[in-house]
Coordinates of C-alpha atoms in Angstrom, one line a residue:
M164 CA 37.3 65.1 -15.9
K165 CA 38.8 68.2 -17.4
K166 CA 39.5 68.4 -21.1
R167 CA 43.1 68.6 -22.0
K168 CA 44.0 71.7 -24.0
G169 CA 44.5 71.0 -27.7
V170 CA 43.0 67.5 -27.5
E171 CA 39.4 67.0 -28.6
P172 CA 37.4 64.4 -26.6
P173 CA 36.1 61.4 -28.5
P174 CA 32.6 61.8 -29.8
P175 CA 29.8 60.1 -27.8
E176 CA 28.6 56.8 -29.2
E177 CA 25.2 56.5 -30.6
P178 CA 22.8 54.8 -28.0
G179 CA 22.2 51.2 -28.9
Q180 CA 24.7 51.3 -31.8
G181 CA 28.0 50.1 -30.3
D182 CA 30.9 48.8 -32.3
L183 CA 29.9 47.6 -35.7
F184 CA 31.6 44.1 -35.2
G185 CA 31.0 43.9 -31.4
T186 CA 34.6 44.4 -30.3
S187 CA 34.2 47.5 -28.1
L188 CA 33.7 45.2 -25.1
L189 CA 36.7 43.0 -25.8
Q190 CA 39.5 45.6 -25.2
P191 CA 42.2 43.7 -23.3
L192 CA 43.0 45.0 -19.8
R193 CA 46.6 46.0 -19.4
P194 CA 47.5 45.8 -15.6
A195 CA 51.0 46.7 -14.5
P196 CA 53.4 43.8 -14.5
P197 CA 53.5 42.2 -11.0
A198 CA 57.3 41.8 -11.2
A199 CA 57.8 45.6 -11.1
K200 CA 55.7 45.9 -7.9
A201 CA 57.5 43.0 -6.1
S202 CA 61.0 44.2 -6.9
G203 CA 60.2 47.8 -6.1
E204 CA 61.1 49.1 -9.6
K205 CA 59.7 52.3 -10.6
A206 CA 57.0 52.5 -13.2
P207 CA 58.0 54.0 -16.6
P208 CA 57.5 57.8 -16.6
A209 CA 54.2 59.1 -18.0
L210 CA 54.1 60.8 -21.3
P211 CA 53.6 64.5 -21.3
G212 CA 50.0 65.5 -21.8
V213 CA 48.7 62.0 -21.1
P214 CA 47.2 61.3 -17.7
P215 CA 48.7 58.4 -15.7
R216 CA 47.0 55.0 -16.2
A217 CA 45.1 53.8 -13.2
E218 CA 46.4 50.5 -11.9
L219 CA 44.0 47.7 -11.3
P220 CA 43.8 46.2 -7.8
P221 CA 45.0 42.6 -7.5
P222 CA 42.3 40.1 -8.2
S223 CA 40.7 38.7 -5.1
V224 CA 38.4 36.3 -6.9
P225 CA 39.2 33.8 -9.6
P226 CA 38.6 35.3 -13.1
V227 CA 35.2 34.7 -14.6
S228 CA 34.9 34.2 -18.3
V229 CA 32.9 36.9 -19.9
P230 CA 30.5 35.7 -22.6
R231 CA 31.2 37.2 -26.0
P232 CA 28.4 39.7 -26.9
E233 CA 26.4 39.3 -30.1
R234 CA 27.6 41.4 -33.0
T235 CA 25.3 44.2 -34.3
V236 CA 24.9 43.8 -38.0
L237 CA 23.4 46.8 -39.9
T238 CA 22.0 46.9 -43.4
V239 CA 23.3 49.5 -45.8
G240 CA 20.0 51.4 -45.6
E241 CA 20.0 51.4 -41.7
L242 CA 23.6 52.6 -41.6
T243 CA 22.9 55.3 -44.2
R244 CA 19.7 56.5 -42.3
Q245 CA 21.6 56.7 -39.0
I246 CA 24.4 58.7 -40.7
K247 CA 21.8 60.9 -42.4
Q248 CA 20.1 61.6 -39.0
T249 CA 23.4 62.4 -37.4
V250 CA 24.7 64.6 -40.1
E251 CA 21.5 66.5 -40.7
S252 CA 20.9 67.1 -37.0
R253 CA 24.5 68.1 -36.5
F254 CA 24.6 70.6 -39.4
P255 CA 21.1 72.1 -39.7
R256 CA 22.6 75.5 -40.8
V257 CA 26.1 76.1 -42.0
L258 CA 28.1 78.9 -43.8
V259 CA 30.5 77.6 -46.3
R260 CA 33.0 79.6 -48.3
G261 CA 34.5 78.2 -51.5
E262 CA 35.0 78.4 -55.2
V263 CA 32.3 77.6 -57.7
S264 CA 33.2 74.8 -60.1
S265 CA 31.3 72.6 -62.7
F266 CA 28.4 75.1 -63.0
R267 CA 26.5 74.5 -66.2
G268 CA 23.5 76.8 -65.6
A269 CA 20.0 75.9 -64.7
N270 CA 18.7 72.5 -65.7
A271 CA 15.3 71.8 -67.4
R272 CA 13.5 72.3 -64.0
G273 CA 15.4 75.5 -63.1
H274 CA 17.6 73.9 -60.4
W275 CA 21.3 74.8 -60.1
Y276 CA 23.9 72.1 -59.5
F277 CA 27.6 72.9 -59.0
T278 CA 30.6 72.1 -56.7
L279 CA 32.1 74.2 -54.0
K280 CA 35.8 73.5 -53.5
D281 CA 38.9 74.9 -51.9
A282 CA 42.5 73.6 -51.8
D283 CA 41.6 70.7 -49.5
A284 CA 38.2 69.3 -50.4
S285 CA 35.0 69.8 -52.5
I286 CA 31.3 69.4 -51.8
D287 CA 28.3 69.1 -54.1
A288 CA 25.9 72.1 -53.8
K289 CA 22.3 72.4 -55.0
V290 CA 20.1 75.5 -55.4
W291 CA 16.4 74.8 -56.0
A292 CA 14.6 76.8 -58.7
S293 CA 12.5 78.7 -56.1
M294 CA 15.8 80.0 -54.5
A295 CA 17.6 80.4 -57.9
G296 CA 15.0 82.9 -59.1
R297 CA 15.8 85.2 -56.1
I298 CA 19.6 85.3 -56.7
R299 CA 20.3 88.6 -58.4
F300 CA 23.8 88.0 -59.7
A301 CA 25.0 85.6 -62.4
L302 CA 26.9 82.6 -61.0
R303 CA 30.0 81.4 -62.9
D304 CA 32.9 79.1 -62.5
G305 CA 35.8 80.4 -60.5
M306 CA 33.7 82.8 -58.4
E307 CA 34.3 82.7 -54.7
V308 CA 31.0 82.7 -52.8
L309 CA 29.6 82.4 -49.3
A310 CA 26.8 79.8 -49.2
E311 CA 24.4 79.4 -46.4
G312 CA 22.3 76.2 -46.1
S313 CA 22.0 72.8 -44.6
V314 CA 23.8 69.5 -45.2
D315 CA 21.6 66.8 -46.8
L316 CA 22.5 63.1 -47.4
Y317 CA 20.8 61.4 -50.4
E318 CA 20.2 57.8 -49.2
P319 CA 20.0 55.9 -52.5
Q320 CA 23.5 56.9 -53.5
G321 CA 25.0 57.6 -50.0
R322 CA 26.2 61.1 -51.1
Y323 CA 25.9 64.2 -49.1
S324 CA 25.5 67.7 -50.5
L325 CA 24.9 71.3 -49.4
I326 CA 21.3 72.6 -50.0
V327 CA 21.9 76.3 -50.5
S328 CA 19.3 78.8 -49.1
R329 CA 21.4 82.0 -49.5
L330 CA 24.3 82.8 -51.8
E331 CA 26.4 85.9 -52.0
P332 CA 29.8 86.6 -53.6
V333 CA 32.9 87.1 -51.4
G334 CA 34.5 90.5 -51.5
E335 CA 31.6 92.4 -53.0
G336 CA 27.9 92.6 -52.3
A337 CA 25.5 90.5 -54.3
L338 CA 23.4 93.6 -55.2
A339 CA 26.4 95.5 -56.4
L340 CA 27.6 92.5 -58.5
A341 CA 24.1 92.1 -60.0
F342 CA 24.0 95.8 -60.7
E343 CA 27.3 95.7 -62.6
Q344 CA 26.4 92.5 -64.5
L345 CA 23.1 93.9 -65.7
K346 CA 24.7 97.2 -66.6
Q347 CA 27.3 95.5 -68.7
R348 CA 24.7 93.2 -70.4
L349 CA 22.4 96.1 -71.3
A350 CA 25.4 98.1 -72.6
A351 CA 26.4 95.2 -74.8
E352 CA 22.9 95.1 -76.2
G353 CA 22.8 98.8 -76.9
L354 CA 20.2 99.9 -74.3
I355 CA 22.6 102.2 -72.4
G356 CA 26.1 103.7 -72.8
D357 CA 28.0 105.2 -75.7
R358 CA 26.8 102.4 -78.1
R359 CA 23.2 103.0 -77.4
V360 CA 21.0 101.9 -80.3
R361 CA 18.5 104.7 -79.9
A362 CA 19.6 108.2 -78.8
P363 CA 17.7 109.7 -75.8
R364 CA 14.5 111.3 -77.0
P365 CA 13.9 115.0 -76.3
V366 CA 11.3 115.7 -73.5
P367 CA 8.5 118.0 -74.6
F368 CA 8.8 121.5 -73.3
L369 CA 5.1 121.8 -72.3
P370 CA 3.5 118.4 -72.3
R371 CA -0.3 118.3 -72.5
R372 CA -0.6 115.1 -70.3
I373 CA 2.0 113.5 -68.0
G374 CA 1.9 109.8 -67.1
V375 CA 3.3 109.0 -63.6
V376 CA 4.3 105.5 -62.5
T377 CA 4.6 105.3 -58.7
S378 CA 2.7 104.2 -55.6
R379 CA -0.4 106.4 -55.0
T380 CA 0.2 106.3 -51.3
G381 CA 3.9 107.3 -51.5
A382 CA 5.3 110.7 -50.6
A383 CA 7.1 111.0 -54.0
L384 CA 3.7 111.4 -55.7
Q385 CA 2.6 114.1 -53.3
D386 CA 5.9 116.0 -53.8
F387 CA 5.7 115.7 -57.6
L388 CA 2.1 116.9 -57.8
R389 CA 2.7 119.7 -55.3
V390 CA 5.6 121.1 -57.3
L391 CA 3.9 120.5 -60.7
H392 CA 0.6 122.2 -59.8
S393 CA 2.3 125.1 -57.9
R394 CA 4.1 125.9 -61.1
N395 CA 1.4 125.1 -63.7
P396 CA -2.0 123.9 -62.4
R397 CA -3.3 123.4 -65.9
L398 CA -1.2 120.3 -66.7
G399 CA -3.0 117.0 -66.7
V400 CA -1.6 114.0 -64.9
L401 CA -2.5 110.3 -65.4
L402 CA -1.4 108.0 -62.6
A403 CA -0.5 104.3 -63.0
D404 CA -0.5 102.9 -59.5
A405 CA 2.3 100.3 -59.0
R406 CA 4.2 98.8 -56.1
V407 CA 7.7 100.3 -56.0
Q408 CA 9.2 98.0 -53.4
G409 CA 9.1 94.3 -52.5
E410 CA 8.4 91.0 -54.3
G411 CA 6.7 91.5 -57.6
A412 CA 7.2 95.3 -57.7
A413 CA 9.3 95.1 -60.9
E414 CA 6.5 93.4 -62.8
D415 CA 4.0 96.1 -61.5
V416 CA 6.2 98.9 -62.6
A417 CA 6.8 97.4 -66.1
R418 CA 3.1 96.7 -66.7
A419 CA 2.3 100.3 -65.6
I420 CA 4.8 101.7 -68.1
E421 CA 3.3 99.5 -70.9
R422 CA -0.2 100.7 -70.0
L423 CA 0.7 104.3 -70.1
G424 CA 2.5 103.8 -73.4
R425 CA -0.8 102.8 -74.9
T426 CA -2.5 106.1 -73.8
D427 CA -2.3 109.7 -75.0
V428 CA 0.4 110.9 -72.6
D429 CA 3.3 112.9 -74.0
V430 CA 5.9 111.8 -71.4
I431 CA 6.1 109.2 -68.6
V432 CA 7.7 109.8 -65.2
V433 CA 8.9 106.8 -63.2
T434 CA 9.4 108.0 -59.6
R435 CA 9.7 107.1 -56.0
G436 CA 11.2 108.4 -52.8
G437 CA 14.7 107.7 -51.4
G438 CA 15.7 104.6 -49.5
S439 CA 18.4 102.0 -49.2
V440 CA 19.8 100.0 -52.1
E441 CA 17.4 97.1 -51.3
D442 CA 14.5 99.6 -51.3
L443 CA 15.4 101.0 -54.7
W444 CA 16.3 97.6 -56.2
T445 CA 13.0 97.4 -58.1
F446 CA 14.4 99.9 -60.6
N447 CA 17.5 97.8 -61.1
E448 CA 15.5 94.9 -62.5
E449 CA 16.0 94.0 -66.2
R450 CA 12.2 93.8 -66.7
V451 CA 11.8 97.5 -65.8
A452 CA 14.8 98.5 -67.9
R453 CA 13.4 96.8 -71.0
A454 CA 10.0 98.3 -70.4
I455 CA 11.5 101.8 -70.3
F456 CA 13.5 101.2 -73.4
A457 CA 10.4 99.9 -75.3
S458 CA 8.2 102.8 -74.3
P459 CA 6.8 104.7 -77.3
V460 CA 7.1 108.1 -75.5
P461 CA 10.0 109.7 -73.7
V462 CA 10.6 108.4 -70.1
V463 CA 11.9 110.5 -67.2
S464 CA 13.5 108.7 -64.3
A465 CA 13.2 110.4 -60.9
I466 CA 14.1 107.8 -58.3
G467 CA 15.5 108.4 -54.8
H468 CA 17.8 111.3 -54.0
E469 CA 20.4 113.0 -56.1
I470 CA 23.1 110.5 -55.1
D471 CA 21.1 107.5 -55.9
F472 CA 21.6 105.9 -59.3
T473 CA 19.7 102.9 -60.7
I474 CA 19.6 101.1 -64.0
A475 CA 16.4 102.9 -64.9
D476 CA 18.4 106.2 -64.8
F477 CA 20.7 105.0 -67.5
V478 CA 18.0 103.6 -69.7
A479 CA 15.6 106.5 -69.4
D480 CA 15.6 109.5 -71.8
L481 CA 16.1 111.9 -69.0
R482 CA 17.2 111.5 -65.3
A483 CA 15.9 113.9 -62.7
A484 CA 17.7 114.0 -59.3
T485 CA 14.4 114.0 -57.3
P486 CA 10.7 113.8 -58.0
S487 CA 10.5 117.5 -57.4
A488 CA 13.2 118.2 -60.0
A489 CA 11.3 116.1 -62.5
A490 CA 8.2 118.2 -61.8
E491 CA 10.2 121.4 -62.3
R492 CA 11.6 120.1 -65.6
L493 CA 8.2 119.2 -67.0
S494 CA 6.2 122.2 -65.8
P495 CA 7.3 125.7 -66.8
V496 CA 5.8 128.4 -64.5
L497 CA 2.4 129.4 -65.9
A498 CA 2.9 133.1 -65.0
D499 CA 6.2 133.2 -66.8
L500 CA 4.7 131.6 -69.8
E501 CA 1.8 134.1 -69.9
L502 CA 4.2 137.0 -69.5
T503 CA 6.5 135.7 -72.2
L504 CA 3.4 135.1 -74.4
A505 CA 2.2 138.6 -73.9
T506 CA 5.6 140.1 -74.7
Q507 CA 6.0 138.0 -77.8
S508 CA 2.5 138.9 -78.9
G509 CA 3.3 142.7 -78.7
R510 CA 6.6 142.2 -80.5
L511 CA 4.8 140.2 -83.2
R512 CA 2.1 142.8 -83.6
R513 CA 4.6 145.7 -84.0
A514 CA 6.7 143.6 -86.4
M515 CA 3.6 142.8 -88.6
E516 CA 2.6 146.5 -88.7
R517 CA 6.1 147.5 -89.9
R518 CA 6.0 144.7 -92.5
V519 CA 2.6 145.8 -93.8
L520 CA 3.8 149.4 -94.2
E521 CA 6.9 148.2 -96.1
L522 CA 4.9 146.0 -98.4
R523 CA 2.5 148.9 -99.2
E524 CA 5.3 151.2 -100.2
Y525 CA 6.8 148.5 -102.4
Q526 CA 3.4 147.9 -104.0
G527 CA 3.2 151.6 -104.8
Q528 CA 6.6 151.5 -106.5
L529 CA 5.7 148.5 -108.6
A530 CA 2.3 150.0 -109.6
A531 CA 4.1 153.1 -110.8
R532 CA 6.4 151.0 -113.0
L533 CA 3.5 148.9 -114.4
T534 CA 1.9 149.9 -117.8
D535 CA -1.7 149.2 -119.0
P536 CA -1.8 145.5 -120.0
R537 CA -4.8 146.0 -122.3
R538 CA -2.8 147.9 -124.8
A539 CA -0.1 145.2 -124.9
V540 CA -2.8 142.5 -125.3
N541 CA -4.4 144.4 -128.3
Q542 CA -1.0 144.7 -130.0
Q543 CA -0.3 141.0 -129.5
R544 CA -3.7 140.1 -130.9
L545 CA -3.1 142.1 -134.1
H546 CA 0.3 140.6 -134.6
L547 CA -1.2 137.1 -134.1
S548 CA -3.9 137.7 -136.8
E549 CA -1.3 138.8 -139.3
Q550 CA 0.7 135.7 -138.7
V551 CA -2.4 133.5 -139.2
E552 CA -3.1 135.0 -142.6
A553 CA 0.4 134.6 -143.8
M554 CA 0.4 130.9 -142.7
M555 CA -2.9 130.3 -144.5
R556 CA -1.5 131.8 -147.7
V557 CA 1.3 129.3 -147.6
L558 CA -0.7 126.2 -146.6
R559 CA -3.6 126.4 -149.1
P560 CA -1.5 125.6 -152.2
Q561 CA 0.3 122.7 -150.4
A562 CA -3.0 121.3 -149.2
R563 CA -4.5 121.4 -152.7
E564 CA -1.4 119.6 -154.1
H565 CA -1.6 116.9 -151.5
R566 CA -5.3 116.4 -152.1
E567 CA -4.7 115.8 -155.9
R568 CA -1.9 113.3 -155.1
L569 CA -4.1 111.4 -152.8
R570 CA -6.9 111.1 -155.4
A571 CA -4.4 109.6 -157.9
L572 CA -3.2 107.1 -155.4
Q573 CA -6.8 106.1 -154.7
E574 CA -7.5 105.4 -158.4
R575 CA -4.4 103.2 -158.7
L576 CA -5.4 101.3 -155.6
Q577 CA -8.9 100.6 -157.0
R578 CA -7.4 99.2 -160.1
A579 CA -5.0 96.9 -158.1
R580 CA -7.2 96.2 -155.2
P581 CA -6.5 92.9 -153.3
Q582 CA -10.1 91.9 -153.0
T583 CA -10.2 90.7 -156.7
R584 CA -7.1 88.5 -156.2
L585 CA -8.6 87.1 -153.0
G586 CA -11.8 86.1 -154.9
E587 CA -9.8 84.2 -157.5
Q588 CA -7.8 82.4 -155.0
R589 CA -10.9 81.5 -153.0
S590 CA -12.6 79.9 -156.0
H591 CA -9.4 77.9 -156.8
L592 CA -9.3 76.6 -153.3
L593 CA -13.0 75.6 -153.4
K594 CA -12.3 73.4 -156.5
L595 CA -9.3 71.8 -154.9
A596 CA -11.4 71.0 -151.7
M597 CA -14.1 69.4 -153.8
R598 CA -11.6 67.1 -155.6
L599 CA -10.0 66.2 -152.2
S600 CA -13.3 65.3 -150.6
E601 CA -14.3 63.0 -153.6
A602 CA -10.9 61.2 -153.5
A603 CA -11.3 60.7 -149.7
R604 CA -14.8 59.3 -150.1
A605 CA -13.6 56.8 -152.7
G606 CA -10.7 55.7 -150.6
V607 CA -13.0 55.2 -147.5
S608 CA -15.4 53.1 -149.7
R609 CA -12.6 50.9 -150.8
R610 CA -11.3 50.3 -147.3
R611 CA -14.8 49.5 -146.0
G612 CA -15.3 46.8 -148.7
A613 CA -11.9 45.2 -147.9
L614 CA -12.7 45.3 -144.2
A615 CA -16.1 43.5 -144.8
D616 CA -14.4 40.8 -146.9
G617 CA -11.8 40.3 -144.1
R618 CA -14.5 40.0 -141.4
L619 CA -16.4 37.3 -143.4
G620 CA -13.2 35.3 -143.8
L621 CA -12.4 35.7 -140.1
E622 CA -15.9 34.5 -139.1
R623 CA -15.5 31.4 -141.3
V624 CA -12.2 30.4 -139.5
S625 CA -13.3 31.6 -136.0
P626 CA -12.7 29.0 -133.1
T627 CA -15.9 30.1 -131.3
A628 CA -17.9 27.0 -132.4
R629 CA -15.0 24.7 -131.6
V630 CA -14.7 26.2 -128.1
A631 CA -18.4 25.8 -127.5
A632 CA -18.3 22.1 -128.5
E633 CA -15.3 21.4 -126.3
R634 CA -16.9 23.3 -123.4
A635 CA -20.0 21.1 -123.7
R636 CA -17.9 17.9 -123.8
L637 CA -16.0 19.1 -120.7
A638 CA -19.2 19.8 -118.8
A639 CA -20.5 16.3 -119.6
A640 CA -17.2 14.7 -118.4
R641 CA -17.3 16.8 -115.2
S642 CA -20.8 15.6 -114.4
R643 CA -19.8 12.0 -114.9
L644 CA -16.8 12.4 -112.7
L645 CA -18.9 13.9 -109.9
E646 CA -21.3 11.0 -110.1
L647 CA -18.4 8.5 -109.9
Q648 CA -17.0 10.4 -106.9
R649 CA -20.3 10.4 -105.1
G650 CA -20.7 6.6 -105.7
A651 CA -17.2 5.8 -104.6
L652 CA -17.6 7.9 -101.5
A653 CA -20.9 6.2 -100.6
S654 CA -19.5 2.7 -101.0
S655 CA -16.4 3.7 -98.9
Q656 CA -18.6 5.1 -96.1
T657 CA -20.7 1.9 -96.1
H658 CA -17.5 -0.3 -96.0
F659 CA -16.0 1.9 -93.2
G660 CA -19.2 1.6 -91.2
R661 CA -19.1 -2.2 -91.4
L662 CA -15.4 -2.3 -90.4
G663 CA -16.1 0.1 -87.5
G664 CA -18.9 -2.2 -86.2
R665 CA -16.7 -5.2 -86.4
L666 CA -13.8 -3.4 -84.6
D667 CA -16.2 -2.2 -81.9
A668 CA -17.4 -5.7 -81.3
L669 CA -13.8 -6.9 -80.9
S670 CA -12.8 -4.0 -78.6
P671 CA -11.8 -5.0 -75.1
L672 CA -13.6 -1.9 -73.8
K673 CA -16.9 -3.4 -75.2
V674 CA -16.2 -6.6 -73.3
M675 CA -15.3 -4.6 -70.1
S676 CA -18.5 -2.6 -70.4
R677 CA -20.4 -5.9 -69.8
G678 CA -18.8 -6.3 -66.3
Y679 CA -15.3 -7.6 -67.1
A680 CA -12.1 -6.0 -66.0
V681 CA -8.4 -6.0 -66.9
T682 CA -5.9 -6.9 -64.2
F683 CA -2.1 -6.0 -64.4
R684 CA 0.9 -5.8 -62.1
Q685 CA 1.7 -2.3 -60.9
K686 CA 5.4 -2.9 -60.8
D687 CA 5.8 -3.7 -64.5
G688 CA 2.4 -3.2 -66.1
V689 CA 2.1 -6.9 -67.3
V690 CA -1.5 -8.1 -67.8
V691 CA -2.4 -11.0 -65.3
R692 CA -3.8 -13.9 -67.2
S693 CA -3.4 -16.7 -64.5
T694 CA -2.4 -17.2 -60.9
A695 CA 1.0 -18.0 -62.0
D696 CA 1.6 -14.4 -63.1
V697 CA 1.2 -13.1 -59.5
A698 CA 2.5 -13.8 -56.0
V699 CA 1.2 -13.0 -52.6
G700 CA 2.0 -9.4 -51.7
D701 CA 2.0 -8.1 -55.3
V702 CA 0.1 -4.9 -55.9
L703 CA -2.4 -5.2 -58.8
G704 CA -4.2 -2.6 -60.8
I705 CA -7.8 -3.4 -61.9
K706 CA -9.2 -1.3 -64.7
L707 CA -13.0 -1.0 -65.1
S708 CA -14.8 0.5 -68.0
A709 CA -17.3 3.1 -66.9
H710 CA -19.0 6.2 -68.1
G711 CA -18.3 5.4 -71.8
A712 CA -14.5 5.5 -71.6
K713 CA -13.0 5.5 -75.1
T714 CA -9.4 4.4 -74.2
L715 CA -7.8 2.1 -71.6
G716 CA -6.2 5.1 -70.0
G717 CA -9.6 6.7 -69.4
C718 CA -10.9 3.7 -67.4
E719 CA -11.4 3.6 -63.7
E720 CA -8.6 1.9 -61.8
I721 CA -8.6 -0.1 -58.5
E722 CA -5.4 -0.9 -56.6
A723 CA -5.4 -4.3 -54.7
T724 CA -2.8 -6.4 -52.9
V725 CA -2.7 -10.2 -53.4
T726 CA -3.3 -11.9 -50.1
G727 CA -3.9 -15.5 -51.3
L728 CA -4.0 -17.7 -54.3
K729 CA -6.4 -20.6 -55.2
G730 CA -6.0 -23.5 -57.6
P731 CA -8.0 -23.9 -60.8
V732 CA -11.6 -24.7 -60.4
D733 CA -14.7 -24.6 -62.7
C734 CA -15.3 -20.9 -63.5

């Protein structure tokens, strides 16, 4: 049967599933009413787009009752698993376009959870940590993205979600967005741009040793070395081999820059040949940019062709359009340097000769103006001796006067010297110290005598003897009490033994141990003492003492039914 245009056929049913409540087989048949056929009336017109309903032939046999089929009952887990198999097999790979919502960044395990929504609906989306690490742009709420992945249904909660395996923004490429985001972040931190924390360092004019970070098998290294050595073959080159493309290339380049920074190179060249944006993406990684900025020596970026720009170009101290241009910038032509050196050497020699002649002429002029210094020294020496004599004539009387005054002061000091007064005071202090020590000894003797008298009186009224007597009396009373306790305990134990023996002799268990038994009715537990206490058919319990039973409950028991009764006879 052909499909009608604009009408989707109903989906096929799952094999073995059927209707959930077993009603798919109970649809009532709707045959045309027989009155219309008999009277010749026309059937109602068919609706447009709907095929005419087939009329059933008149029944030729009596209707047979169809048995009601059994209902198929599913558990929640079975229904969820069938839906999961249907959904996951139906949508193994889908492309979904929507707006990012409820994104809170990576969780503790590095996974991303967010919602994709549009004006009509929303769906949960998950990006595993292994995939999130390969997404090169920053995801944020409100961004419209194109997600590629598969539909997954989580059985314990019955919720379906989109497992994303590829993600890119709508309207711009993922690499371009990642490039701009990283460029803005580095500019905000001051690594590039006008607000750069550290100005670009000057590249040395003639470096002694050049460090090169590139692949040793790449054409960029050959071009760089060819141009460098054709211009100046004396320059030394230290190569740090690193992958410049593919997974893990950014870490290799960053480690190579760090290794060269610990050597004696004067400048580092980071280079590679041209290629697509994906090929050059290693030099757009944040790891490489930070390694270039942290390098202790200037870094030259020579990546791709002249039209290619990478993040490394903005962070480096100098950008060269190509590897060959970097080699030309770092290697002045050796012949030009030698020619310039020879020219400068000749000019320097001629300038030195002219300067020497000028200095010689100036020296001659100064020598003509200079007098004999020995004559001036003799004159100054004579003047100095005259001044010394005049000074001595003035100082001798003053020194004599000061000497006489000092002698007079010494005599006065001897007459009033402090040592004499100190001796007098010392002798007075000795007398006072002797008097003080005698008074102290007398006071100590008096206090010692009073203390001895007090000790004797205290010993006379001391309770020690009384305490000892009371302690002896208490020990004697305690010994008598212990003897009385032991006697009372022995007599009690003897009396208790006699009572125990008498009680054991009167115990029914003792009697039962000699072959007697206790009989009681099972229905009420009354002990049977005569035939009048029982009737035929009663169930009796017979307790026997065996194995040293201590209580009636521990005795052996026999159940018996009364079958007959006899009158009293001699027992």
